[in-house]
PDB file of C-alpha atoms in Angstrom:
ATOM      1  CA  MET V   1      34.174  -3.367 -17.693  1.00  0.00           C
ATOM      2  CA  LYS V   2      31.265  -2.237 -15.905  1.00  0.00           C
ATOM      3  CA  ILE V   3      29.383  -4.701 -13.434  1.00  0.00           C
ATOM      4  CA  ILE V   4      25.728  -4.612 -11.889  1.00  0.00           C
ATOM      5  CA  PHE V   5      25.719  -7.087  -9.086  1.00  0.00           C
ATOM      6  CA  LEU V   6      21.689  -7.799  -9.205  1.00  0.00           C
ATOM      7  CA  ASP V   7      19.778  -9.046  -6.442  1.00  0.00           C
ATOM      8  CA  ILE V   8      16.237 -10.671  -7.411  1.00  0.00           C
ATOM      9  CA  ASP V   9      13.908 -10.661  -4.352  1.00  0.00           C
ATOM     10  CA  GLY V  10      13.303  -6.852  -3.214  1.00  0.00           C
ATOM     11  CA  VAL V  11      14.712  -5.561  -6.298  1.00  0.00           C
ATOM     12  CA  LEU V  12      12.947  -7.330  -9.262  1.00  0.00           C
ATOM     13  CA  ASN V  13       9.760  -7.758  -6.906  1.00  0.00           C
ATOM     14  CA  SER V  14       8.126  -6.226  -4.014  1.00  0.00           C
ATOM     15  CA  ARG V  15       5.232  -6.756  -1.340  1.00  0.00           C
ATOM     16  CA  ILE V  16       3.023  -5.009  -3.746  1.00  0.00           C
ATOM     17  CA  TYR V  17       3.915  -7.288  -6.575  1.00  0.00           C
ATOM     18  CA  ASP V  18       3.690 -10.220  -4.242  1.00  0.00           C
ATOM     19  CA  ARG V  19       0.361  -9.646  -3.387  1.00  0.00           C
ATOM     20  CA  LYS V  20      -0.959  -9.652  -7.064  1.00  0.00           C
ATOM     21  CA  ARG V  21       0.998 -12.111  -8.848  1.00  0.00           C
ATOM     22  CA  ASN V  22      -0.098 -15.500 -10.027  1.00  0.00           C
ATOM     23  CA  ARG V  23       1.071 -17.958  -7.483  1.00  0.00           C
ATOM     24  CA  ASP V  24       0.137 -20.945  -9.610  1.00  0.00           C
ATOM     25  CA  GLU V  25       2.793 -20.099 -12.189  1.00  0.00           C
ATOM     26  CA  LEU V  26       6.566 -19.153 -11.856  1.00  0.00           C
ATOM     27  CA  THR V  27       6.043 -15.343 -11.596  1.00  0.00           C
ATOM     28  CA  ASP V  28       8.659 -14.345  -8.852  1.00  0.00           C
ATOM     29  CA  ILE V  29       9.961 -11.648 -11.192  1.00  0.00           C
ATOM     30  CA  ASP V  30       8.079  -8.686 -11.631  1.00  0.00           C
ATOM     31  CA  GLU V  31       8.600  -7.868 -15.199  1.00  0.00           C
ATOM     32  CA  THR V  32       7.576  -4.298 -15.095  1.00  0.00           C
ATOM     33  CA  ARG V  33      11.187  -3.840 -13.326  1.00  0.00           C
ATOM     34  CA  LEU V  34      13.020  -5.353 -16.357  1.00  0.00           C
ATOM     35  CA  PRO V  35      12.824  -2.321 -18.609  1.00  0.00           C
ATOM     36  CA  LEU V  36      14.549  -0.384 -15.909  1.00  0.00           C
ATOM     37  CA  VAL V  37      17.281  -2.912 -15.800  1.00  0.00           C
ATOM     38  CA  LYS V  38      17.611  -2.581 -19.596  1.00  0.00           C
ATOM     39  CA  GLU V  39      17.618   1.178 -19.380  1.00  0.00           C
ATOM     40  CA  LEU V  40      20.729   0.763 -16.929  1.00  0.00           C
ATOM     41  CA  VAL V  41      22.462  -1.622 -19.249  1.00  0.00           C
ATOM     42  CA  ALA V  42      21.815   0.500 -22.229  1.00  0.00           C
ATOM     43  CA  VAL V  43      23.180   3.771 -20.823  1.00  0.00           C
ATOM     44  CA  THR V  44      26.125   2.294 -18.962  1.00  0.00           C
ATOM     45  CA  GLY V  45      27.191  -0.839 -21.212  1.00  0.00           C
ATOM     46  CA  ALA V  46      27.413  -2.773 -17.986  1.00  0.00           C
ATOM     47  CA  LYS V  47      27.214  -6.443 -17.591  1.00  0.00           C
ATOM     48  CA  ILE V  48      24.816  -8.192 -15.106  1.00  0.00           C
ATOM     49  CA  VAL V  49      26.286 -10.548 -12.381  1.00  0.00           C
ATOM     50  CA  LEU V  50      23.613 -12.341 -10.312  1.00  0.00           C
ATOM     51  CA  SER V  51      24.417 -11.824  -6.469  1.00  0.00           C
ATOM     52  CA  SER V  52      20.895 -13.020  -5.610  1.00  0.00           C
ATOM     53  CA  SER V  53      20.285 -16.369  -3.765  1.00  0.00           C
ATOM     54  CA  TRP V  54      18.702 -17.217  -6.968  1.00  0.00           C
ATOM     55  CA  ARG V  55      21.949 -17.535  -8.558  1.00  0.00           C
ATOM     56  CA  VAL V  56      22.326 -21.262  -7.392  1.00  0.00           C
ATOM     57  CA  HIS V  57      19.639 -21.889 -10.254  1.00  0.00           C
ATOM     58  CA  TRP V  58      21.598 -20.198 -12.837  1.00  0.00           C
ATOM     59  CA  ASP V  59      24.588 -21.282 -14.974  1.00  0.00           C
ATOM     60  CA  LYS V  60      26.357 -19.671 -17.888  1.00  0.00           C
ATOM     61  CA  PHE V  61      25.553 -22.810 -19.833  1.00  0.00           C
ATOM     62  CA  PRO V  62      21.825 -22.902 -20.323  1.00  0.00           C
ATOM     63  CA  ASP V  63      21.514 -26.550 -20.220  1.00  0.00           C
ATOM     64  CA  SER V  64      23.077 -26.782 -16.707  1.00  0.00           C
ATOM     65  CA  CYS V  65      20.217 -24.607 -15.266  1.00  0.00           C
ATOM     66  CA  ASP V  66      17.437 -25.918 -13.581  1.00  0.00           C
ATOM     67  CA  GLU V  67      13.714 -24.668 -13.802  1.00  0.00           C
ATOM     68  CA  ASP V  68      14.194 -21.634 -12.022  1.00  0.00           C
ATOM     69  CA  GLY V  69      17.485 -20.774 -13.962  1.00  0.00           C
ATOM     70  CA  VAL V  70      15.524 -21.312 -17.219  1.00  0.00           C
ATOM     71  CA  TYR V  71      12.676 -19.085 -15.948  1.00  0.00           C
ATOM     72  CA  ILE V  72      15.469 -16.389 -15.262  1.00  0.00           C
ATOM     73  CA  ASN V  73      17.214 -16.719 -18.686  1.00  0.00           C
ATOM     74  CA  ASP V  74      13.722 -16.681 -20.453  1.00  0.00           C
ATOM     75  CA  THR V  75      12.242 -13.811 -18.730  1.00  0.00           C
ATOM     76  CA  PHE V  76      15.521 -11.566 -18.964  1.00  0.00           C
ATOM     77  CA  SER V  77      15.781 -12.274 -22.769  1.00  0.00           C
ATOM     78  CA  LYS V  78      12.322 -11.061 -23.221  1.00  0.00           C
ATOM     79  CA  TYR V  79      13.788  -7.783 -22.382  1.00  0.00           C
ATOM     80  CA  GLY V  80      16.963  -8.467 -24.345  1.00  0.00           C
ATOM     81  CA  LEU V  81      18.928  -8.992 -21.254  1.00  0.00           C
ATOM     82  CA  GLU V  82      21.593 -11.502 -20.529  1.00  0.00           C
ATOM     83  CA  ILE V  83      23.316 -12.461 -17.453  1.00  0.00           C
ATOM     84  CA  TYR V  84      27.064 -12.448 -17.788  1.00  0.00           C
ATOM     85  CA  GLY V  85      27.916 -14.322 -14.580  1.00  0.00           C
ATOM     86  CA  LYS V  86      27.213 -14.916 -10.780  1.00  0.00           C
ATOM     87  CA  THR V  87      29.015 -14.443  -7.545  1.00  0.00           C
ATOM     88  CA  PRO V  88      30.279 -17.441  -6.032  1.00  0.00           C
ATOM     89  CA  TYR V  89      28.690 -19.585  -3.229  1.00  0.00           C
ATOM     90  CA  LEU V  90      31.047 -19.249  -0.194  1.00  0.00           C
ATOM     91  CA  GLY V  91      29.220 -21.301   2.443  1.00  0.00           C
ATOM     92  CA  ILE V  92      26.275 -20.890   4.539  1.00  0.00           C
ATOM     93  CA  CYS V  93      28.081 -18.376   6.908  1.00  0.00           C
ATOM     94  CA  ALA V  94      28.935 -16.040   4.054  1.00  0.00           C
ATOM     95  CA  ASN V  95      27.316 -12.991   3.432  1.00  0.00           C
ATOM     96  CA  ARG V  96      26.721 -11.126   0.200  1.00  0.00           C
ATOM     97  CA  HIS V  97      29.461  -8.702   0.796  1.00  0.00           C
ATOM     98  CA  ASP V  98      32.170 -11.595   0.947  1.00  0.00           C
ATOM     99  CA  GLU V  99      30.674 -13.115  -2.258  1.00  0.00           C
ATOM    100  CA  VAL V 100      30.627  -9.850  -4.086  1.00  0.00           C
ATOM    101  CA  LYS V 101      34.229  -8.920  -2.913  1.00  0.00           C
ATOM    102  CA  ALA V 102      35.383 -12.487  -3.909  1.00  0.00           C
ATOM    103  CA  TRP V 103      33.990 -12.083  -7.439  1.00  0.00           C
ATOM    104  CA  LEU V 104      35.623  -8.721  -7.873  1.00  0.00           C
ATOM    105  CA  ASP V 105      39.047 -10.192  -6.550  1.00  0.00           C
ATOM    106  CA  ASN V 106      38.662 -12.812  -9.198  1.00  0.00           C
ATOM    107  CA  ALA V 107      38.063 -10.170 -11.672  1.00  0.00           C
ATOM    108  CA  GLN V 108      40.834  -8.046 -10.790  1.00  0.00           C
ATOM    109  CA  GLY V 109      42.116  -5.694 -13.390  1.00  0.00           C
ATOM    110  CA  ILE V 110      39.121  -6.156 -15.683  1.00  0.00           C
ATOM    111  CA  VAL V 111      36.403  -4.165 -13.715  1.00  0.00           C
ATOM    112  CA  ASP V 112      36.302  -0.043 -14.070  1.00  0.00           C
ATOM    113  CA  SER V 113      33.320   0.284 -12.135  1.00  0.00           C
ATOM    114  CA  PHE V 114      30.552  -1.514 -10.225  1.00  0.00           C
ATOM    115  CA  VAL V 115      27.166  -0.992  -8.595  1.00  0.00           C
ATOM    116  CA  ILE V 116      25.498  -3.279  -6.230  1.00  0.00           C
ATOM    117  CA  ILE V 117      21.443  -3.336  -6.503  1.00  0.00           C
ATOM    118  CA  ASP V 118      20.021  -4.854  -3.345  1.00  0.00           C
ATOM    119  CA  ASP V 119      17.334  -4.412  -0.827  1.00  0.00           C
ATOM    120  CA  TYR V 120      19.642  -5.942   2.140  1.00  0.00           C
ATOM    121  CA  ARG V 121      20.710  -2.801   4.285  1.00  0.00           C
ATOM    122  CA  TYR V 122      23.536  -4.063   6.514  1.00  0.00           C
ATOM    123  CA  GLY V 123      27.201  -5.509   6.324  1.00  0.00           C
ATOM    124  CA  TRP V 124      28.361  -3.860   3.023  1.00  0.00           C
ATOM    125  CA  TYR V 125      31.380  -2.262   4.729  1.00  0.00           C
ATOM    126  CA  GLU V 126      33.844  -0.838   2.086  1.00  0.00           C
ATOM    127  CA  LEU V 127      31.295  -1.628  -0.689  1.00  0.00           C
ATOM    128  CA  ASN V 128      28.741   0.804   0.700  1.00  0.00           C
ATOM    129  CA  ASP V 129      29.696   3.667  -1.671  1.00  0.00           C
ATOM    130  CA  ASN V 130      28.730   1.181  -4.739  1.00  0.00           C
ATOM    131  CA  LEU V 131      25.341   0.071  -3.233  1.00  0.00           C
ATOM    132  CA  VAL V 132      21.891   1.247  -4.550  1.00  0.00           C
ATOM    133  CA  LEU V 133      19.195   0.348  -1.904  1.00  0.00           C
ATOM    134  CA  THR V 134      15.866  -0.567  -2.849  1.00  0.00           C
ATOM    135  CA  ASN V 135      12.640  -0.724  -0.697  1.00  0.00           C
ATOM    136  CA  PRO V 136      10.546  -3.657  -1.511  1.00  0.00           C
ATOM    137  CA  ASN V 137       8.303  -3.165   1.600  1.00  0.00           C
ATOM    138  CA  PHE V 138       6.979   0.377   0.738  1.00  0.00           C
ATOM    139  CA  GLY V 139       8.174   0.715  -2.969  1.00  0.00           C
ATOM    140  CA  LEU V 140       8.208  -1.305  -6.180  1.00  0.00           C
ATOM    141  CA  GLY V 141      11.805  -2.882  -5.623  1.00  0.00           C
ATOM    142  CA  LEU V 142      13.826  -1.212  -8.562  1.00  0.00           C
ATOM    143  CA  GLU V 143      12.720   2.125  -9.373  1.00  0.00           C
ATOM    144  CA  GLU V 144      13.841   5.062 -11.684  1.00  0.00           C
ATOM    145  CA  GLU V 145      15.539   6.905  -8.857  1.00  0.00           C
ATOM    146  CA  HIS V 146      17.729   3.621  -8.294  1.00  0.00           C
ATOM    147  CA  VAL V 147      18.587   3.484 -12.112  1.00  0.00           C
ATOM    148  CA  LEU V 148      19.660   7.151 -12.012  1.00  0.00           C
ATOM    149  CA  LYS V 149      22.050   6.448  -8.967  1.00  0.00           C
ATOM    150  CA  ALA V 150      23.446   3.281 -10.471  1.00  0.00           C
ATOM    151  CA  VAL V 151      24.193   5.098 -13.642  1.00  0.00           C
ATOM    152  CA  SER V 152      25.912   7.679 -11.570  1.00  0.00           C
ATOM    153  CA  ILE V 153      28.191   5.273  -9.858  1.00  0.00           C
ATOM    154  CA  LEU V 154      28.743   3.233 -12.963  1.00  0.00           C
ATOM    155  CA  ASN V 155      29.600   6.402 -15.147  1.00  0.00           C
ATOM    156  CA  LYS V 156      31.589   8.145 -12.564  1.00  0.00           C
TER     157      LYS V 156
END
């Protein structure tokens, strides 16, 4: 199985998007980024695991999602995308590296390859070769170049 560890803030949105989005509605995800996620899933057959702090709102059982989790599911489903799982919450002192590592350790033997798509630059250590960094400050978050790099990592 191939896995995409997907962040939301800084990947599926950006400063440019943040300046123009409708703040009166739940519009945190820039839907123009989702066709790129769909392309990545279509080309690789990978499954999406939320590694974003947004994962606390999401649950594999739709009735257990809060309003933000429903928003994530609804927005992803518009593009034929679904979320396979989420990284565990390991406490306030844990970092994303630890959470991704814990998910991988728990899934031992079923993951053939994985990619981490995030805008956070530090503390990835041995997972760094599987990291695709976006730039939400000077770019649009996820862009075609990131998809190409992610495909290369997943299909090595």
